[in-house]
Every structure is written in C-alpha cells, then in structure tokens.
Coordinates of C-alpha atoms in Angstrom, one line a residue:
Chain P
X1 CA 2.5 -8.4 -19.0
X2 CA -0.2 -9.3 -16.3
X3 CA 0.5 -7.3 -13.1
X4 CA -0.5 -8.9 -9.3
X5 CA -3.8 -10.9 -9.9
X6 CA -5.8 -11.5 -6.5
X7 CA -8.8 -14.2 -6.2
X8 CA -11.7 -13.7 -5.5
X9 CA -12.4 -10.1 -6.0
X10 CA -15.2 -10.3 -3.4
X11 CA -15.9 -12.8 -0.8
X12 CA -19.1 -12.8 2.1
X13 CA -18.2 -15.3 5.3
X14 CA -19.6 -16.3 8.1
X15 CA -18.0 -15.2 11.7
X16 CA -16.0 -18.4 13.1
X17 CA -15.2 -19.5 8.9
X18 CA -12.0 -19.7 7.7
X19 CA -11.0 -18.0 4.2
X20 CA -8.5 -18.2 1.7
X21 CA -7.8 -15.7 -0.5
X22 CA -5.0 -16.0 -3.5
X23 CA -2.3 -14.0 -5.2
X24 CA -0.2 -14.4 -8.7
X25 CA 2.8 -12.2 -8.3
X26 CA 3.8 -10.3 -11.2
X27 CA 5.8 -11.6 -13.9
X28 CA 10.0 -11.6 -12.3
X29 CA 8.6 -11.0 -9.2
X30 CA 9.8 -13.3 -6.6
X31 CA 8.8 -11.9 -3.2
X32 CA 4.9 -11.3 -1.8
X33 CA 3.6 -9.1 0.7
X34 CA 0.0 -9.2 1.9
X35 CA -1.9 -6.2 3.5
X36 CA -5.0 -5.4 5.1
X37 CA -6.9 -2.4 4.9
X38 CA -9.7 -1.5 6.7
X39 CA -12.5 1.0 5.7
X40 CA -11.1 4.5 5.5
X41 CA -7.7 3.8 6.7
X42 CA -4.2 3.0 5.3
X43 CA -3.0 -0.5 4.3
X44 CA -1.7 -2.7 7.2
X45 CA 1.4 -5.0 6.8
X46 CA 0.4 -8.5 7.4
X47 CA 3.1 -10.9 6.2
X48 CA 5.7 -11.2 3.2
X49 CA 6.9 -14.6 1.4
X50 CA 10.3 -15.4 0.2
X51 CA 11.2 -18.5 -0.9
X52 CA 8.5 -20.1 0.7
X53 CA 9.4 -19.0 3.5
X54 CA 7.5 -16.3 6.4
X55 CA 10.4 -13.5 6.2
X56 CA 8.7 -10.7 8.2
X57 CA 5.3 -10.4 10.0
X58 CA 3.4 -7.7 11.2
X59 CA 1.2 -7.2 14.3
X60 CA -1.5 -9.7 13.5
X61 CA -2.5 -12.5 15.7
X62 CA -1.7 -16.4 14.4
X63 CA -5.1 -16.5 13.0
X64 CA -3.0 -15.0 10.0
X65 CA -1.2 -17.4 8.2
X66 CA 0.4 -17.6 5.0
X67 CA 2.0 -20.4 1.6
X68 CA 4.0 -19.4 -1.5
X69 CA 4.3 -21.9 -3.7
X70 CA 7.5 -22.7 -5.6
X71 CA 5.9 -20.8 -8.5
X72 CA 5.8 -17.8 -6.3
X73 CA 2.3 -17.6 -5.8
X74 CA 0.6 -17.2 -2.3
X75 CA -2.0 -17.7 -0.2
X76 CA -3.3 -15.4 3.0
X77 CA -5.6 -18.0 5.2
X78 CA -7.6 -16.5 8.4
X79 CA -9.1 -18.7 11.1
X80 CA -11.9 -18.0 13.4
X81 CA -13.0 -15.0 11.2
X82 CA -14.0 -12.1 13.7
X83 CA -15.8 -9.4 12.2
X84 CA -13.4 -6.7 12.2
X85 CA -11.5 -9.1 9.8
X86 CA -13.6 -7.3 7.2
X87 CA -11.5 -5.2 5.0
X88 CA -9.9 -4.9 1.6
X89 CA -6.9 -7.5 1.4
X90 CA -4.1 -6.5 -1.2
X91 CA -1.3 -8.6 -2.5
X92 CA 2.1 -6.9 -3.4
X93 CA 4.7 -8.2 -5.2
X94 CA 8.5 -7.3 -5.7
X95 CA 11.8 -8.5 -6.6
X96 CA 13.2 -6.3 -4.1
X97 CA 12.1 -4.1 -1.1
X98 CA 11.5 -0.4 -3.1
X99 CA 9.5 -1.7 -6.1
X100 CA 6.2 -3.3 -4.7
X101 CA 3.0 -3.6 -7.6
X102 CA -0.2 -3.9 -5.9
X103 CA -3.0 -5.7 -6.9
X104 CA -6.5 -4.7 -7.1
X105 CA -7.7 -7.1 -3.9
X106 CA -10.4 -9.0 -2.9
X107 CA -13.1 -7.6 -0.2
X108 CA -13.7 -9.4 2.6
X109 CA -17.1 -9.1 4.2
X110 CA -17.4 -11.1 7.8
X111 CA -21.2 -11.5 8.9
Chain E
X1 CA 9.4 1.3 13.8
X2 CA 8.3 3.7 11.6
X3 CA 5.4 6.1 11.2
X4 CA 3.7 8.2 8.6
X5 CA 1.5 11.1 9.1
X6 CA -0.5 12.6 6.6
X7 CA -1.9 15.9 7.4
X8 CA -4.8 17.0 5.7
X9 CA -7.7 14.1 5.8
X10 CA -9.5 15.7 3.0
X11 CA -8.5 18.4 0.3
X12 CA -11.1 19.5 -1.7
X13 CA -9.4 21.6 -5.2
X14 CA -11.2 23.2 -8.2
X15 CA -10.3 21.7 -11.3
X16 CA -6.7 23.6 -13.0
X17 CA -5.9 24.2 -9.7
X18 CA -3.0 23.0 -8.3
X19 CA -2.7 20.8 -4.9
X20 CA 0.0 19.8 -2.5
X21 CA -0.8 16.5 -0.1
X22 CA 1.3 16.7 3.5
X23 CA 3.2 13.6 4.4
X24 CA 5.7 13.4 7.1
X25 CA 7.5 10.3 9.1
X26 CA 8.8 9.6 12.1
X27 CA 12.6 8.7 11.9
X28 CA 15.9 10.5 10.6
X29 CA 17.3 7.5 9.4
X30 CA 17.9 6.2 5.8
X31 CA 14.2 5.6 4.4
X32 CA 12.6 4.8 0.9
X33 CA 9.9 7.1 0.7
X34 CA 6.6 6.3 -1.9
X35 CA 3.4 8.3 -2.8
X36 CA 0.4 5.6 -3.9
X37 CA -2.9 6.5 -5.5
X38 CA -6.1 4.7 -4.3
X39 CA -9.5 5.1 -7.4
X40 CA -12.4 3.6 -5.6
X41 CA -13.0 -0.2 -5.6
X42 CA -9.4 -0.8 -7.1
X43 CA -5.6 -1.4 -5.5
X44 CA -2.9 0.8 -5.1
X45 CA -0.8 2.5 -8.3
X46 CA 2.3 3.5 -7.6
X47 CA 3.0 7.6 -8.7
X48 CA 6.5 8.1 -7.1
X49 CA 9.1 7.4 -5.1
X50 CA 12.2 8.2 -3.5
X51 CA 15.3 6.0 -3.0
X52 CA 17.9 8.0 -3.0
X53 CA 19.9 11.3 -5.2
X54 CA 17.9 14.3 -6.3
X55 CA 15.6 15.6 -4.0
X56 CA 12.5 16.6 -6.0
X57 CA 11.2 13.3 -7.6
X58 CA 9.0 13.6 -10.3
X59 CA 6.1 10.8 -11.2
X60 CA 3.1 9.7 -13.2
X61 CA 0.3 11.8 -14.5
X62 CA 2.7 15.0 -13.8
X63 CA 2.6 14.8 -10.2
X64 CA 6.3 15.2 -7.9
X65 CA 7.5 15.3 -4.6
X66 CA 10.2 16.4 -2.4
X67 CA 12.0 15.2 0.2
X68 CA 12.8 17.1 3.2
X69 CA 15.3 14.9 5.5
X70 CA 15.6 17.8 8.1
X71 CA 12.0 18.1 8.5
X72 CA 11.1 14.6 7.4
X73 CA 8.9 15.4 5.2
X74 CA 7.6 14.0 1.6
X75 CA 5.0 16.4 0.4
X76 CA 3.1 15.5 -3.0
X77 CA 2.5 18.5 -5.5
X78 CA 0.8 18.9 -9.0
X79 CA 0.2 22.0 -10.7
X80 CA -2.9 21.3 -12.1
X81 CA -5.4 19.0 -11.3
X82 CA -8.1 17.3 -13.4
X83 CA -11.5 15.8 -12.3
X84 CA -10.0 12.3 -13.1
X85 CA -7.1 12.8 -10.2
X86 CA -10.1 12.4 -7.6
X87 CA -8.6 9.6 -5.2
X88 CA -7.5 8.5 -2.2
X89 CA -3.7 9.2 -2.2
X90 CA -1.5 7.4 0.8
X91 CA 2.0 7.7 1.3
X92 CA 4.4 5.3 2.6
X93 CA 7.8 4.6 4.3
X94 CA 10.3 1.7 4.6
X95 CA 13.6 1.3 5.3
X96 CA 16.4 -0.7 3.3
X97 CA 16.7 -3.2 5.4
X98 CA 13.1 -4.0 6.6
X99 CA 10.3 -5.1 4.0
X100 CA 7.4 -3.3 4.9
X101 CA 5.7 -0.4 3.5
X102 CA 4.3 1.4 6.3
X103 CA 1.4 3.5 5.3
X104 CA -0.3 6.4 6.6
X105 CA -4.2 7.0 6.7
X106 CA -4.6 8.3 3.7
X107 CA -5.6 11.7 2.2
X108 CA -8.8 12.1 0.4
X109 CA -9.0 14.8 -3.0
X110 CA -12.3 15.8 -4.5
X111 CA -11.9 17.7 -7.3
X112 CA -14.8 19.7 -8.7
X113 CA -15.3 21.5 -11.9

C-alpha cells in the first residue's frame, strides 16, 4: 500500500518563478494538508483540501494557493517566489483530523 | 490558537540509556496530542498519539508518552535508546474541531555509543 507520494523530491527556482509541487494522498485517504518547514524549525500549516475545496488556511500570504483533484490528489502553487520560500514542503493526508501520514517532501531551494 | 513548546533543543544520550523529550501546549481544552519523528532528508513518521482514554500511550519502536491535562504536558519517554533513534522528534497539537497540526520546533537527539 503506497503511503503520501510528493513530486519532485528536490526543486532549484529562480526568485520571482512560480512552482508547483504535487501530492498522491494515501490509499482511503480523502483529505490533504500541505506544510512548510523551514530549516531547523517545526512544520507550518499551510492549507488543507477537502472535496476540492480550500477548508482551512494558515497564516500564509495569497501567493499560496492550492487544487485537489477529484481523485484526491493536490497541488501547492507559489507565486513571486521570495527567497525565504525555501524550505522542505510536506504533504499529509487523512480521512479524518487525528490520523495524518506524511510524506517525504520535496525541497525547495529559491535563488 | 494553539501552541506547543518543546523544551530541550538538543538532548544528547549514550546509547542503552534512556531519554525523555519535554513537550507542553498552551490550552486546557480538549486536544489531540501526537509525537512525530524526523531521520534526516526524509518526512515525518508518526510514533504516537493521544486522542483520548488511558493516559500513558504507548508507540512504535518502544517509545510512550503521557498526558498531563493539569500541567499540559505530553512528554516522550524510552527506556533505552539505540544509535538508530538519532532524529529530530517534534510534537504536535490539534483540536477536534480544527484540522491543523500545530507543531513545535522540534527537539534534536544524538545518540552516541
């Protein structure tokens, strides 16, 4: 049974790019939650995706935005990349709001 | 909003020796409570958590934890640790009726031979 997959792994941008990175929820999982977390400090709530749908956002500007797909996948865009967008960006998914599996995430590197 | 404080940035242990990681949050209220392992370059693996009934919760690779609701506290404990348990370890809160994991910063264990 594959767990959360996240793509890319690693990914080098350009300040001002835009990025997508990409999540494949575990298998039953219906819900996705996307987290950023910078060098040496704990993950940061970004967003989470049910039904297709934004149903809670953290404290991140618009430049954050978010998809799920009907087949419960999801994508995390960010605008106008900024250098201090460089972190590790983790995908979690759940069927309910106590049993979140994590995937491995991709690193983000703005230069 | 919730808030997790983990006390000790950095625990170094001997190997066979046991270890306990300091985690406490903010609010009183009814909270989910969670203890996540970090190995470098990789995600987050889940070792325990805490939803509700018996106080001392045990988890994965033989660590446990127990809840404190007077002192808000979920401390992480194992009785013997092994080189391989070197990680970052992070502990988390939510609440039943919000959807995030709030994290705190994370506490670092080396453990040497």
């Amino acid at each position: 049974d594959a767990g959360v997959t996240q793509s890319p792994t690693h990914l080098i941008k350009t300040r001002g790019q835009q990025v997508t990175l990409r999540c494949s929820p575990k298998s039953g999982h219906d819900t996705v939650s996307w987290y950023q977390q910078a060098l040496g400090q704990g993950p940061q709530f970004i967003f989470q995706y049910y039904e297709e749908e934004e149903r809670q956002r953290g404290n991140f500007p618009d430049r954050f935005s978010g998809h799920q797909f009907p087949n419960y996948s999801s994508e995390l865009n960010v605008n106008a990349l900024l250098l201090g967008d460089s972190a590790l960006y983790l995908c979690a998914s759940s069927s309910n709001n106590y049993g979140y599996t994590f995937g491995s995430g991709t690193r983000l590197t703005v230069v | 909003a919730q808030s997790v404080t983990q006390l000790d940035s950095q625990v170094p242990v001997f190997e066979e020796a046991p270890v306990e990681l300091r985690c406490n949050y903010s609010s009183s209220v009814s909270v989910y409570l969670f203890w996540y392992v970090q190995y470098p370059n990789q995600g987050l693996q889940l070792l325990l958590k805490y939803l509700s009934g018996s106080t001392l919760v045990k988890g994965i690779n033989g660590f446990e934890a127990e809840f404190n609701k007077s002192q808000t506290s979920f401390h992480l404990r194992k009785p013997s640790v092994h080189i391989s348990d070197t990680a970052e370890y992070f502990c988390a809160v939510s609440e039943p009726n919000d959807y995030k994991l709030s994290f705190g910063a994370g506490t670092t264990v080396t453990v040497r031979a």
